PDB file of C-alpha atoms in Angstrom:
ATOM      1  CA  MET A   1      15.274  30.437  -6.173  1.00 90.00           C
ATOM      2  CA  LYS A   2      13.708  29.458  -2.830  1.00 94.00           C
ATOM      3  CA  LYS A   3      10.714  28.148  -4.605  1.00 95.00           C
ATOM      4  CA  TRP A   4      12.843  25.629  -6.500  1.00 96.00           C
ATOM      5  CA  ILE A   5      14.605  24.516  -3.435  1.00 97.00           C
ATOM      6  CA  VAL A   6      11.273  23.812  -1.698  1.00 96.00           C
ATOM      7  CA  ILE A   7      10.066  21.953  -4.767  1.00 96.00           C
ATOM      8  CA  PHE A   8      13.237  19.725  -4.908  1.00 97.00           C
ATOM      9  CA  ILE A   9      13.017  18.999  -1.165  1.00 97.00           C
ATOM     10  CA  ILE A  10       9.359  17.940  -1.535  1.00 97.00           C
ATOM     11  CA  LEU A  11      10.255  15.682  -4.617  1.00 97.00           C
ATOM     12  CA  GLY A  12      13.203  14.256  -2.725  1.00 97.00           C
ATOM     13  CA  LEU A  13      10.869  13.449   0.249  1.00 97.00           C
ATOM     14  CA  LEU A  14       8.337  11.896  -2.106  1.00 97.00           C
ATOM     15  CA  PHE A  15      11.053   9.757  -3.618  1.00 97.00           C
ATOM     16  CA  LEU A  16      12.490   8.642  -0.312  1.00 97.00           C
ATOM     17  CA  THR A  17       9.170   7.877   1.291  1.00 98.00           C
ATOM     18  CA  ASN A  18       7.588   5.950  -1.590  1.00 98.00           C
ATOM     19  CA  PRO A  19       6.212   2.756  -0.018  1.00 98.00           C
ATOM     20  CA  THR A  20       7.164  -0.715  -1.170  1.00 97.00           C
ATOM     21  CA  LYS A  21       4.900  -3.652  -2.065  1.00 96.00           C
ATOM     22  CA  ASP A  22       5.962  -5.326   1.239  1.00 96.00           C
ATOM     23  CA  GLU A  23       4.823  -2.268   3.178  1.00 97.00           C
ATOM     24  CA  TYR A  24       1.519  -2.318   1.352  1.00 97.00           C
ATOM     25  CA  VAL A  25       0.990  -5.997   2.104  1.00 95.00           C
ATOM     26  CA  SER A  26       1.623  -5.428   5.824  1.00 94.00           C
ATOM     27  CA  TRP A  27      -0.799  -2.488   5.768  1.00 95.00           C
ATOM     28  CA  MET A  28      -3.454  -4.641   4.036  1.00 93.00           C
ATOM     29  CA  LYS A  29      -2.947  -7.327   6.673  1.00 92.00           C
ATOM     30  CA  ASP A  30      -3.429  -4.849   9.471  1.00 91.00           C
ATOM     31  CA  LYS A  31      -6.436  -3.257   7.763  1.00 90.00           C
ATOM     32  CA  SER A  32      -8.133  -6.584   7.184  1.00 86.00           C
ATOM     33  CA  THR A  33      -7.815  -7.695  10.764  1.00 86.00           C
ATOM     34  CA  ALA A  34      -8.691  -4.431  12.503  1.00 83.00           C
ATOM     35  CA  ASN A  35     -12.237  -5.677  13.404  1.00 79.00           C
ATOM     36  CA  SER A  36     -11.599  -9.401  13.441  1.00 79.00           C
ATOM     37  CA  GLY A  37     -11.481 -12.049  16.041  1.00 82.00           C
ATOM     38  CA  GLN A  38      -8.426 -14.153  17.131  1.00 84.00           C
ATOM     39  CA  ILE A  39      -8.997 -16.899  14.584  1.00 83.00           C
ATOM     40  CA  GLU A  40      -9.188 -14.481  11.644  1.00 82.00           C
ATOM     41  CA  LYS A  41      -6.137 -12.562  12.985  1.00 82.00           C
ATOM     42  CA  GLY A  42      -4.175 -15.843  13.120  1.00 85.00           C
ATOM     43  CA  LEU A  43      -5.209 -16.879   9.670  1.00 84.00           C
ATOM     44  CA  VAL A  44      -4.225 -13.541   8.041  1.00 83.00           C
ATOM     45  CA  SER A  45      -0.973 -13.529   9.942  1.00 82.00           C
ATOM     46  CA  VAL A  46      -0.131 -17.009   8.522  1.00 84.00           C
ATOM     47  CA  PHE A  47      -1.512 -16.681   5.016  1.00 86.00           C
ATOM     48  CA  GLY A  48      -1.724 -12.850   4.562  1.00 82.00           C
ATOM     49  CA  ASN A  49       1.634 -12.445   2.750  1.00 86.00           C
ATOM     50  CA  PHE A  50       0.691 -15.332   0.343  1.00 86.00           C
ATOM     51  CA  ILE A  51      -2.801 -14.062  -0.345  1.00 85.00           C
ATOM     52  CA  TYR A  52      -2.187 -10.296  -0.607  1.00 90.00           C
ATOM     53  CA  GLY A  53       1.345 -10.593  -1.994  1.00 89.00           C
ATOM     54  CA  GLY A  54       0.242 -12.990  -4.712  1.00 90.00           C
ATOM     55  CA  THR A  55      -2.812 -11.042  -5.764  1.00 92.00           C
ATOM     56  CA  THR A  56      -1.221  -7.556  -5.761  1.00 95.00           C
ATOM     57  CA  THR A  57       0.419  -5.688  -8.532  1.00 95.00           C
ATOM     58  CA  SER A  58       2.320  -2.477  -7.919  1.00 96.00           C
ATOM     59  CA  THR A  59       3.211   0.423 -10.220  1.00 97.00           C
ATOM     60  CA  ASN A  60       6.156   2.285  -8.944  1.00 97.00           C
ATOM     61  CA  LEU A  61       6.009   5.835 -10.327  1.00 97.00           C
ATOM     62  CA  TYR A  62       9.143   6.827  -8.158  1.00 96.00           C
ATOM     63  CA  LEU A  63       7.238   9.678  -6.320  1.00 96.00           C
ATOM     64  CA  PHE A  64       4.306   7.500  -5.393  1.00 98.00           C
ATOM     65  CA  SER A  65       2.992   3.967  -6.120  1.00 98.00           C
ATOM     66  CA  ILE A  66      -0.258   2.513  -7.266  1.00 98.00           C
ATOM     67  CA  PHE A  67      -1.256  -0.868  -5.732  1.00 97.00           C
ATOM     68  CA  GLU A  68      -3.981  -3.036  -7.088  1.00 96.00           C
ATOM     69  CA  THR A  69      -5.172  -6.155  -5.237  1.00 94.00           C
ATOM     70  CA  LYS A  70      -7.493  -8.605  -7.068  1.00 92.00           C
ATOM     71  CA  LEU A  71      -9.130 -10.865  -4.587  1.00 86.00           C
ATOM     72  CA  ASP A  72     -12.294 -12.927  -5.354  1.00 79.00           C
ATOM     73  CA  THR A  73     -14.347  -9.926  -6.272  1.00 76.00           C
ATOM     74  CA  ASP A  74     -15.097  -8.198  -9.613  1.00 80.00           C
ATOM     75  CA  LYS A  75     -13.716  -4.941  -8.470  1.00 87.00           C
ATOM     76  CA  PRO A  76     -10.011  -4.742  -7.541  1.00 91.00           C
ATOM     77  CA  TYR A  77      -8.810  -2.721  -4.481  1.00 92.00           C
ATOM     78  CA  ARG A  78      -6.780   0.276  -5.646  1.00 95.00           C
ATOM     79  CA  VAL A  79      -4.652   2.197  -3.341  1.00 97.00           C
ATOM     80  CA  ILE A  80      -2.128   5.069  -3.706  1.00 98.00           C
ATOM     81  CA  GLY A  81       1.067   4.841  -1.620  1.00 98.00           C
ATOM     82  CA  ILE A  82       2.598   8.230  -0.886  1.00 97.00           C
ATOM     83  CA  PHE A  83       4.735   9.536   2.049  1.00 97.00           C
ATOM     84  CA  LYS A  84       4.746   5.979   3.531  1.00 96.00           C
ATOM     85  CA  ASN A  85       0.911   6.171   3.801  1.00 97.00           C
ATOM     86  CA  PHE A  86      -1.767   4.497   1.865  1.00 98.00           C
ATOM     87  CA  ILE A  87      -4.884   6.175   0.342  1.00 97.00           C
ATOM     88  CA  PRO A  88      -7.691   3.854  -0.849  1.00 96.00           C
ATOM     89  CA  ILE A  89      -9.002   4.948  -4.182  1.00 94.00           C
ATOM     90  CA  ASN A  90     -11.726   2.375  -4.374  1.00 83.00           C
ATOM     91  CA  PHE A  91     -11.875   0.190  -1.407  1.00 65.00           C
TER      92      PHE A  91
END
């Protein structure tokens, strides 16, 4: 019985902490400006939502989400969002 309670608690936490597309876009903006200068940071802060939000698709699987951003490259960026964290699959 305790095993099932723990499983339901973990599933509930996964459901409640599943990140949204807006949280992913914010994370991408932070990641892309981590090693940038002031000009790049300014451009990303102004245009980041438009660029990343418009080129990203998200698949909500309720316990976690998969985000795919297709920029000007052949290979899209795929990231798993789980527990309000993001794990790059192919970055």
